């Protein structure tokens, strides 16, 4: 299937998308297109790799709804996916799923103890503690049949609890 998304990355966004590193952080001041970049990274990757389970995190659900979820839903062609409102999971036609999640504390991290996270995306990483981030990374794994290696993509503004 051929699909065209209305997205033209800036040079900084394009560098973020090109990276083959296991962990990538896209940092900068507000308004630099970081949320759009991470949302598009997750969406395009999920469309290109059938059966992938990607987890997209923000600190609170309202932040998640108003940023990552909105960006993905506005970029997705109508009828291309099924958003389950009760679970905040976007199921794509190729079997990939974008799981939109929030994590307010370390206790919330433990809710993902059994999750098989193939791709981990965190928007505003500096809102998370180092312990929360490291714990979520322990959930990264992928069955060999998927043909993908787990990876992490994050964005950050300066400041916040995780700045250091």
Short mmCIF file of N, CA and C in Angstrom, two decimals:
data_model
loop_
_atom_site.label_atom_id
_atom_site.label_comp_id
_atom_site.label_asym_id
_atom_site.label_seq_id
_atom_site.Cartn_x
_atom_site.Cartn_y
_atom_site.Cartn_z
N UNK A 1 0.83 -1.17 0.00
CA UNK A 1 0.00 0.00 0.00
C UNK A 1 0.88 1.24 0.00
N UNK A 2 0.55 2.19 -0.82
CA UNK A 2 1.25 3.47 -0.90
C UNK A 2 0.48 4.49 -0.06
N UNK A 3 1.17 5.18 0.83
CA UNK A 3 0.54 6.15 1.70
C UNK A 3 1.40 7.41 1.73
N UNK A 4 0.76 8.55 1.58
CA UNK A 4 1.47 9.82 1.62
C UNK A 4 0.98 10.60 2.83
N UNK A 5 1.91 11.00 3.69
CA UNK A 5 1.58 11.81 4.86
C UNK A 5 2.02 13.25 4.59
N UNK A 6 1.24 14.20 5.05
CA UNK A 6 1.55 15.61 4.86
C UNK A 6 2.53 16.06 5.95
N UNK A 7 3.80 15.73 5.73
CA UNK A 7 4.83 16.07 6.71
C UNK A 7 6.14 16.30 5.98
N UNK A 8 6.69 17.48 6.14
CA UNK A 8 7.98 17.83 5.59
C UNK A 8 8.89 18.21 6.76
N UNK A 9 9.77 17.29 7.16
CA UNK A 9 10.61 17.57 8.33
C UNK A 9 11.60 18.70 8.10
N UNK A 10 11.85 19.44 9.16
CA UNK A 10 12.90 20.46 9.14
C UNK A 10 14.24 19.71 9.12
N UNK A 11 15.34 20.39 8.86
CA UNK A 11 16.64 19.71 8.90
C UNK A 11 16.92 19.01 10.24
N UNK A 12 16.55 19.64 11.36
CA UNK A 12 16.76 19.03 12.67
C UNK A 12 15.88 17.79 12.85
N UNK A 13 14.63 17.88 12.42
CA UNK A 13 13.73 16.72 12.49
C UNK A 13 14.25 15.59 11.61
N UNK A 14 14.73 15.93 10.42
CA UNK A 14 15.25 14.92 9.50
C UNK A 14 16.47 14.20 10.10
N UNK A 15 17.33 14.94 10.80
CA UNK A 15 18.49 14.31 11.45
C UNK A 15 18.02 13.35 12.54
N UNK A 16 17.00 13.73 13.27
CA UNK A 16 16.41 12.86 14.30
C UNK A 16 15.89 11.57 13.66
N UNK A 17 15.19 11.69 12.55
CA UNK A 17 14.63 10.51 11.87
C UNK A 17 15.71 9.61 11.27
N UNK A 18 16.82 10.17 10.84
CA UNK A 18 17.88 9.38 10.19
C UNK A 18 18.71 8.54 11.15
N UNK A 19 18.70 8.91 12.41
CA UNK A 19 19.59 8.24 13.36
C UNK A 19 19.25 6.76 13.50
N UNK A 20 20.29 5.94 13.47
CA UNK A 20 20.13 4.49 13.67
C UNK A 20 20.53 4.08 15.09
N UNK A 21 20.81 5.05 15.95
CA UNK A 21 21.23 4.76 17.32
C UNK A 21 20.10 4.11 18.10
N UNK A 22 20.47 3.35 19.12
CA UNK A 22 19.49 2.71 20.00
C UNK A 22 18.66 3.76 20.73
N UNK A 23 19.32 4.80 21.24
CA UNK A 23 18.67 5.87 21.99
C UNK A 23 18.95 7.21 21.32
N UNK A 24 17.90 7.99 21.10
CA UNK A 24 18.07 9.31 20.50
C UNK A 24 17.26 10.32 21.29
N UNK A 25 17.87 11.46 21.60
CA UNK A 25 17.19 12.56 22.28
C UNK A 25 17.18 13.77 21.35
N UNK A 26 16.00 14.29 21.12
CA UNK A 26 15.83 15.51 20.33
C UNK A 26 15.50 16.61 21.33
N UNK A 27 16.45 17.48 21.60
CA UNK A 27 16.26 18.54 22.58
C UNK A 27 16.21 19.90 21.95
N UNK A 28 15.71 20.86 22.71
CA UNK A 28 15.66 22.23 22.24
C UNK A 28 14.54 23.00 22.91
N UNK A 29 14.45 24.26 22.58
CA UNK A 29 13.45 25.13 23.17
C UNK A 29 12.06 24.82 22.63
N UNK A 30 11.06 25.35 23.31
CA UNK A 30 9.67 25.16 22.89
C UNK A 30 9.47 25.70 21.48
N UNK A 31 8.62 25.01 20.72
CA UNK A 31 8.29 25.47 19.37
C UNK A 31 9.21 24.97 18.28
N UNK A 32 10.10 24.04 18.61
CA UNK A 32 11.06 23.55 17.62
C UNK A 32 10.59 22.34 16.82
N UNK A 33 9.37 21.88 17.05
CA UNK A 33 8.84 20.76 16.28
C UNK A 33 9.20 19.39 16.84
N UNK A 34 9.58 19.34 18.11
CA UNK A 34 9.98 18.06 18.70
C UNK A 34 8.82 17.09 18.82
N UNK A 35 7.67 17.56 19.29
CA UNK A 35 6.52 16.68 19.46
C UNK A 35 6.05 16.16 18.11
N UNK A 36 6.01 17.01 17.11
CA UNK A 36 5.62 16.57 15.76
C UNK A 36 6.60 15.50 15.27
N UNK A 37 7.88 15.72 15.49
CA UNK A 37 8.89 14.77 15.02
C UNK A 37 8.73 13.41 15.69
N UNK A 38 8.53 13.38 16.99
CA UNK A 38 8.42 12.09 17.67
C UNK A 38 7.12 11.38 17.32
N UNK A 39 6.04 12.16 17.14
CA UNK A 39 4.76 11.56 16.73
C UNK A 39 4.89 10.95 15.34
N UNK A 40 5.52 11.66 14.42
CA UNK A 40 5.68 11.14 13.06
C UNK A 40 6.65 9.97 13.03
N UNK A 41 7.68 10.01 13.86
CA UNK A 41 8.63 8.89 13.94
C UNK A 41 7.89 7.62 14.35
N UNK A 42 7.04 7.73 15.37
CA UNK A 42 6.29 6.57 15.85
C UNK A 42 5.31 6.08 14.80
N UNK A 43 4.59 6.99 14.17
CA UNK A 43 3.57 6.61 13.19
C UNK A 43 4.20 5.96 11.95
N UNK A 44 5.19 6.59 11.38
CA UNK A 44 5.83 6.04 10.17
C UNK A 44 6.49 4.70 10.46
N UNK A 45 7.18 4.61 11.59
CA UNK A 45 7.83 3.35 11.96
C UNK A 45 6.79 2.24 12.11
N UNK A 46 5.68 2.53 12.77
CA UNK A 46 4.63 1.52 12.95
C UNK A 46 4.02 1.10 11.62
N UNK A 47 3.86 2.03 10.70
CA UNK A 47 3.31 1.70 9.39
C UNK A 47 4.30 0.88 8.56
N UNK A 48 5.59 1.12 8.75
CA UNK A 48 6.62 0.39 7.99
C UNK A 48 6.94 -1.00 8.56
N UNK A 49 6.60 -1.24 9.82
CA UNK A 49 6.94 -2.50 10.48
C UNK A 49 5.69 -3.16 11.05
N UNK A 50 5.08 -4.05 10.32
CA UNK A 50 3.84 -4.71 10.77
C UNK A 50 4.03 -5.42 12.11
N UNK A 51 3.03 -5.27 12.97
CA UNK A 51 3.01 -5.97 14.25
C UNK A 51 3.80 -5.33 15.37
N UNK A 52 4.37 -4.16 15.14
CA UNK A 52 5.17 -3.49 16.16
C UNK A 52 4.26 -2.84 17.21
N UNK A 53 4.68 -2.95 18.47
CA UNK A 53 3.98 -2.30 19.57
C UNK A 53 4.85 -1.16 20.08
N UNK A 54 4.36 0.05 19.85
CA UNK A 54 5.07 1.27 20.24
C UNK A 54 4.34 1.92 21.39
N UNK A 55 5.09 2.33 22.39
CA UNK A 55 4.51 3.00 23.56
C UNK A 55 4.97 4.45 23.57
N UNK A 56 4.00 5.36 23.60
CA UNK A 56 4.27 6.79 23.59
C UNK A 56 3.85 7.37 24.93
N UNK A 57 4.80 7.97 25.65
CA UNK A 57 4.55 8.45 27.00
C UNK A 57 4.63 9.97 27.11
N UNK A 58 3.78 10.48 27.98
CA UNK A 58 3.88 11.83 28.56
C UNK A 58 3.63 11.68 30.04
N UNK A 59 3.87 12.70 30.81
CA UNK A 59 3.73 12.64 32.26
C UNK A 59 2.27 12.44 32.67
N UNK A 60 1.35 13.20 32.06
CA UNK A 60 -0.07 13.11 32.41
C UNK A 60 -0.89 12.80 31.16
N UNK A 61 -2.09 12.26 31.39
CA UNK A 61 -2.95 11.97 30.24
C UNK A 61 -3.36 13.25 29.50
N UNK A 62 -3.75 14.34 30.19
CA UNK A 62 -4.09 15.55 29.43
C UNK A 62 -2.94 16.03 28.52
N UNK A 63 -1.70 15.95 29.01
CA UNK A 63 -0.55 16.33 28.17
C UNK A 63 -0.46 15.40 26.97
N UNK A 64 -0.64 14.13 27.20
CA UNK A 64 -0.57 13.12 26.14
C UNK A 64 -1.65 13.38 25.09
N UNK A 65 -2.88 13.58 25.55
CA UNK A 65 -4.02 13.83 24.66
C UNK A 65 -3.81 15.08 23.81
N UNK A 66 -3.28 16.12 24.44
CA UNK A 66 -3.16 17.41 23.76
C UNK A 66 -1.92 17.54 22.90
N UNK A 67 -1.02 16.55 22.94
CA UNK A 67 0.21 16.63 22.15
C UNK A 67 0.36 15.43 21.24
N UNK A 68 0.91 14.34 21.75
CA UNK A 68 1.21 13.18 20.92
C UNK A 68 -0.01 12.58 20.25
N UNK A 69 -1.06 12.35 21.02
CA UNK A 69 -2.27 11.75 20.45
C UNK A 69 -2.87 12.65 19.38
N UNK A 70 -2.94 13.93 19.67
CA UNK A 70 -3.48 14.88 18.70
C UNK A 70 -2.63 14.91 17.42
N UNK A 71 -1.32 14.98 17.57
CA UNK A 71 -0.43 15.03 16.40
C UNK A 71 -0.60 13.79 15.52
N UNK A 72 -0.64 12.62 16.13
CA UNK A 72 -0.78 11.39 15.34
C UNK A 72 -2.13 11.35 14.65
N UNK A 73 -3.19 11.65 15.38
CA UNK A 73 -4.54 11.57 14.80
C UNK A 73 -4.74 12.60 13.69
N UNK A 74 -4.14 13.77 13.82
CA UNK A 74 -4.25 14.79 12.77
C UNK A 74 -3.43 14.41 11.53
N UNK A 75 -2.39 13.60 11.71
CA UNK A 75 -1.52 13.22 10.60
C UNK A 75 -1.98 11.95 9.89
N UNK A 76 -2.79 11.15 10.55
CA UNK A 76 -3.24 9.88 10.00
C UNK A 76 -4.40 10.10 9.04
N UNK A 77 -4.32 9.55 7.82
CA UNK A 77 -5.45 9.69 6.90
C UNK A 77 -6.72 9.09 7.51
N UNK A 78 -7.88 9.69 7.24
CA UNK A 78 -9.14 9.20 7.79
C UNK A 78 -9.36 7.71 7.48
N UNK A 79 -9.82 6.99 8.48
CA UNK A 79 -10.11 5.57 8.30
C UNK A 79 -8.89 4.66 8.31
N UNK A 80 -7.70 5.22 8.53
CA UNK A 80 -6.47 4.43 8.45
C UNK A 80 -6.22 3.63 9.72
N UNK A 81 -6.78 4.04 10.84
CA UNK A 81 -6.55 3.32 12.08
C UNK A 81 -7.79 3.34 12.95
N UNK A 82 -7.77 2.49 13.95
CA UNK A 82 -8.88 2.40 14.89
C UNK A 82 -8.38 2.79 16.27
N UNK A 83 -8.83 3.95 16.77
CA UNK A 83 -8.44 4.41 18.09
C UNK A 83 -9.44 3.88 19.11
N UNK A 84 -8.96 3.06 20.01
CA UNK A 84 -9.80 2.55 21.10
C UNK A 84 -9.78 3.59 22.21
N UNK A 85 -10.89 4.27 22.38
CA UNK A 85 -10.98 5.37 23.34
C UNK A 85 -10.74 4.92 24.77
N UNK A 86 -11.18 3.71 25.13
CA UNK A 86 -11.05 3.26 26.51
C UNK A 86 -9.62 2.91 26.89
N UNK A 87 -8.83 2.42 25.93
CA UNK A 87 -7.45 2.02 26.23
C UNK A 87 -6.41 2.99 25.68
N UNK A 88 -6.82 3.89 24.81
CA UNK A 88 -5.93 4.85 24.15
C UNK A 88 -4.89 4.13 23.29
N UNK A 89 -5.36 3.09 22.61
CA UNK A 89 -4.53 2.33 21.68
C UNK A 89 -5.00 2.61 20.26
N UNK A 90 -4.06 2.93 19.38
CA UNK A 90 -4.36 3.14 17.97
C UNK A 90 -3.90 1.90 17.21
N UNK A 91 -4.86 1.15 16.70
CA UNK A 91 -4.57 -0.06 15.94
C UNK A 91 -4.50 0.29 14.46
N UNK A 92 -3.40 -0.07 13.83
CA UNK A 92 -3.18 0.21 12.41
C UNK A 92 -3.51 -1.02 11.58
N UNK A 93 -3.82 -0.84 10.30
CA UNK A 93 -4.24 -1.97 9.45
C UNK A 93 -3.21 -3.10 9.33
N UNK A 94 -1.93 -2.80 9.56
CA UNK A 94 -0.89 -3.82 9.42
C UNK A 94 -0.61 -4.59 10.72
N UNK A 95 -1.44 -4.35 11.73
CA UNK A 95 -1.28 -5.06 13.00
C UNK A 95 -0.41 -4.33 14.01
N UNK A 96 0.19 -3.22 13.63
CA UNK A 96 0.96 -2.43 14.59
C UNK A 96 0.01 -1.66 15.50
N UNK A 97 0.48 -1.37 16.70
CA UNK A 97 -0.35 -0.63 17.66
C UNK A 97 0.50 0.47 18.31
N UNK A 98 -0.07 1.66 18.36
CA UNK A 98 0.52 2.76 19.11
C UNK A 98 -0.24 2.84 20.43
N UNK A 99 0.45 2.61 21.53
CA UNK A 99 -0.13 2.64 22.86
C UNK A 99 0.19 3.99 23.48
N UNK A 100 -0.81 4.83 23.66
CA UNK A 100 -0.61 6.15 24.24
C UNK A 100 -0.78 6.03 25.75
N UNK A 101 0.29 6.36 26.50
CA UNK A 101 0.31 6.12 27.93
C UNK A 101 0.84 7.33 28.69
N UNK A 102 0.41 7.43 29.95
CA UNK A 102 0.95 8.46 30.83
C UNK A 102 1.60 7.77 32.02
N UNK A 103 2.49 8.50 32.66
CA UNK A 103 3.27 7.93 33.76
C UNK A 103 3.61 9.06 34.72
N UNK A 104 2.81 9.18 35.77
CA UNK A 104 2.99 10.28 36.72
C UNK A 104 4.02 9.99 37.79
N UNK A 105 4.31 8.70 38.02
CA UNK A 105 5.20 8.34 39.13
C UNK A 105 5.82 6.98 38.86
N UNK A 106 6.75 6.60 39.73
CA UNK A 106 7.37 5.29 39.62
C UNK A 106 6.33 4.19 39.76
N UNK A 107 5.33 4.42 40.61
CA UNK A 107 4.26 3.43 40.77
C UNK A 107 3.55 3.19 39.44
N UNK A 108 3.35 4.23 38.65
CA UNK A 108 2.73 4.07 37.32
C UNK A 108 3.63 3.25 36.40
N UNK A 109 4.94 3.40 36.53
CA UNK A 109 5.86 2.62 35.69
C UNK A 109 5.63 1.13 35.85
N UNK A 110 5.34 0.71 37.08
CA UNK A 110 5.16 -0.72 37.35
C UNK A 110 3.93 -1.30 36.64
N UNK A 111 3.03 -0.46 36.18
CA UNK A 111 1.88 -0.94 35.40
C UNK A 111 2.31 -1.55 34.07
N UNK A 112 3.51 -1.22 33.65
CA UNK A 112 4.02 -1.70 32.36
C UNK A 112 5.01 -2.85 32.54
N UNK A 113 5.01 -3.45 33.73
CA UNK A 113 5.96 -4.52 34.03
C UNK A 113 5.86 -5.67 33.03
N UNK A 114 4.67 -6.02 32.62
CA UNK A 114 4.50 -7.14 31.68
C UNK A 114 4.45 -6.72 30.23
N UNK A 115 4.58 -5.44 29.96
CA UNK A 115 4.47 -4.95 28.58
C UNK A 115 5.67 -5.37 27.75
N UNK A 116 5.40 -5.71 26.51
CA UNK A 116 6.47 -5.96 25.55
C UNK A 116 6.55 -4.72 24.67
N UNK A 117 7.46 -3.83 25.04
CA UNK A 117 7.62 -2.56 24.33
C UNK A 117 8.68 -2.75 23.25
N UNK A 118 8.26 -2.66 21.99
CA UNK A 118 9.21 -2.75 20.88
C UNK A 118 9.88 -1.41 20.62
N UNK A 119 9.10 -0.35 20.76
CA UNK A 119 9.59 1.01 20.55
C UNK A 119 9.11 1.86 21.71
N UNK A 120 10.02 2.61 22.31
CA UNK A 120 9.68 3.47 23.43
C UNK A 120 9.88 4.92 23.01
N UNK A 121 8.81 5.71 23.14
CA UNK A 121 8.84 7.13 22.79
C UNK A 121 8.42 7.92 24.02
N UNK A 122 9.23 8.88 24.43
CA UNK A 122 8.89 9.73 25.57
C UNK A 122 9.03 11.18 25.14
N UNK A 123 7.91 11.89 25.20
CA UNK A 123 7.90 13.31 24.88
C UNK A 123 8.08 14.07 26.19
N UNK A 124 9.04 14.96 26.23
CA UNK A 124 9.40 15.73 27.42
C UNK A 124 10.04 14.83 28.48
N UNK A 125 11.14 14.23 28.11
CA UNK A 125 11.86 13.32 28.99
C UNK A 125 12.26 13.98 30.31
N UNK A 126 12.55 15.27 30.31
CA UNK A 126 12.99 15.92 31.54
C UNK A 126 11.88 16.00 32.60
N UNK A 127 10.66 15.62 32.26
CA UNK A 127 9.58 15.55 33.24
C UNK A 127 9.62 14.23 34.01
N UNK A 128 10.44 13.29 33.56
CA UNK A 128 10.56 11.97 34.17
C UNK A 128 11.85 11.89 34.99
N UNK A 129 11.83 11.10 36.05
CA UNK A 129 13.05 10.88 36.81
C UNK A 129 13.92 9.87 36.07
N UNK A 130 15.17 9.82 36.45
CA UNK A 130 16.08 8.85 35.84
C UNK A 130 15.61 7.42 36.13
N UNK A 131 15.12 7.18 37.33
CA UNK A 131 14.62 5.85 37.69
C UNK A 131 13.43 5.43 36.84
N UNK A 132 12.52 6.34 36.59
CA UNK A 132 11.34 6.03 35.75
C UNK A 132 11.78 5.71 34.33
N UNK A 133 12.67 6.52 33.81
CA UNK A 133 13.17 6.30 32.45
C UNK A 133 13.88 4.95 32.34
N UNK A 134 14.77 4.70 33.27
CA UNK A 134 15.51 3.43 33.23
C UNK A 134 14.59 2.22 33.39
N UNK A 135 13.56 2.35 34.23
CA UNK A 135 12.63 1.23 34.38
C UNK A 135 11.87 0.98 33.07
N UNK A 136 11.37 2.01 32.46
CA UNK A 136 10.63 1.83 31.20
C UNK A 136 11.52 1.18 30.14
N UNK A 137 12.79 1.52 30.12
CA UNK A 137 13.70 0.90 29.15
C UNK A 137 13.86 -0.60 29.40
N UNK A 138 13.65 -1.06 30.64
CA UNK A 138 13.78 -2.50 30.91
C UNK A 138 12.65 -3.29 30.28
N UNK A 139 11.62 -2.64 29.84
CA UNK A 139 10.48 -3.31 29.20
C UNK A 139 10.70 -3.50 27.69
N UNK A 140 11.80 -2.98 27.17
CA UNK A 140 12.10 -3.06 25.73
C UNK A 140 12.50 -4.48 25.34
N UNK A 141 11.80 -5.01 24.36
CA UNK A 141 12.15 -6.30 23.77
C UNK A 141 11.32 -6.48 22.51
N UNK A 142 11.76 -7.39 21.66
CA UNK A 142 11.01 -7.68 20.43
C UNK A 142 11.29 -9.12 20.00
N UNK A 143 10.24 -9.80 19.64
CA UNK A 143 10.39 -11.16 19.09
C UNK A 143 11.17 -11.09 17.78
N UNK A 144 11.99 -12.09 17.55
CA UNK A 144 12.79 -12.13 16.32
C UNK A 144 11.90 -12.09 15.08
N UNK A 145 10.71 -12.66 15.17
CA UNK A 145 9.81 -12.70 14.01
C UNK A 145 9.37 -11.31 13.55
N UNK A 146 9.46 -10.30 14.42
CA UNK A 146 9.11 -8.93 14.02
C UNK A 146 10.15 -8.33 13.09
N UNK A 147 11.40 -8.79 13.21
CA UNK A 147 12.45 -8.26 12.36
C UNK A 147 12.89 -6.85 12.71
N UNK A 148 12.65 -6.43 13.95
CA UNK A 148 13.07 -5.10 14.40
C UNK A 148 13.87 -5.23 15.68
N UNK A 149 14.70 -4.26 15.92
CA UNK A 149 15.42 -4.16 17.19
C UNK A 149 14.73 -3.09 18.03
N UNK A 150 14.58 -3.32 19.32
CA UNK A 150 13.98 -2.29 20.17
C UNK A 150 14.80 -1.01 20.12
N UNK A 151 14.10 0.12 20.34
CA UNK A 151 14.81 1.40 20.36
C UNK A 151 14.03 2.43 21.15
N UNK A 152 14.72 3.52 21.47
CA UNK A 152 14.17 4.59 22.29
C UNK A 152 14.33 5.91 21.55
N UNK A 153 13.27 6.71 21.55
CA UNK A 153 13.30 8.05 20.98
C UNK A 153 12.64 8.99 21.98
N UNK A 154 13.32 10.09 22.30
CA UNK A 154 12.81 11.02 23.30
C UNK A 154 12.98 12.45 22.83
N UNK A 155 12.17 13.33 23.44
CA UNK A 155 12.33 14.76 23.23
C UNK A 155 12.46 15.42 24.59
N UNK A 156 13.01 16.63 24.61
CA UNK A 156 13.15 17.35 25.88
C UNK A 156 13.33 18.84 25.66
N UNK A 157 12.75 19.59 26.58
CA UNK A 157 13.03 21.01 26.72
C UNK A 157 14.00 21.15 27.88
N UNK A 158 14.74 22.23 27.96
CA UNK A 158 15.63 22.43 29.10
C UNK A 158 14.83 22.54 30.41
N UNK A 159 15.41 22.06 31.50
CA UNK A 159 14.80 22.17 32.82
C UNK A 159 13.97 20.95 33.18
N UNK A 160 13.41 20.94 34.37
CA UNK A 160 12.58 19.85 34.83
C UNK A 160 13.35 18.87 35.71
N UNK A 161 12.61 17.96 36.34
CA UNK A 161 13.17 17.03 37.31
C UNK A 161 14.27 16.16 36.72
N UNK A 162 14.17 15.84 35.43
CA UNK A 162 15.15 14.97 34.80
C UNK A 162 16.23 15.68 34.01
N UNK A 163 16.34 16.99 34.18
CA UNK A 163 17.28 17.76 33.37
C UNK A 163 18.72 17.27 33.48
N UNK A 164 19.14 16.96 34.67
CA UNK A 164 20.52 16.52 34.86
C UNK A 164 20.77 15.18 34.22
#
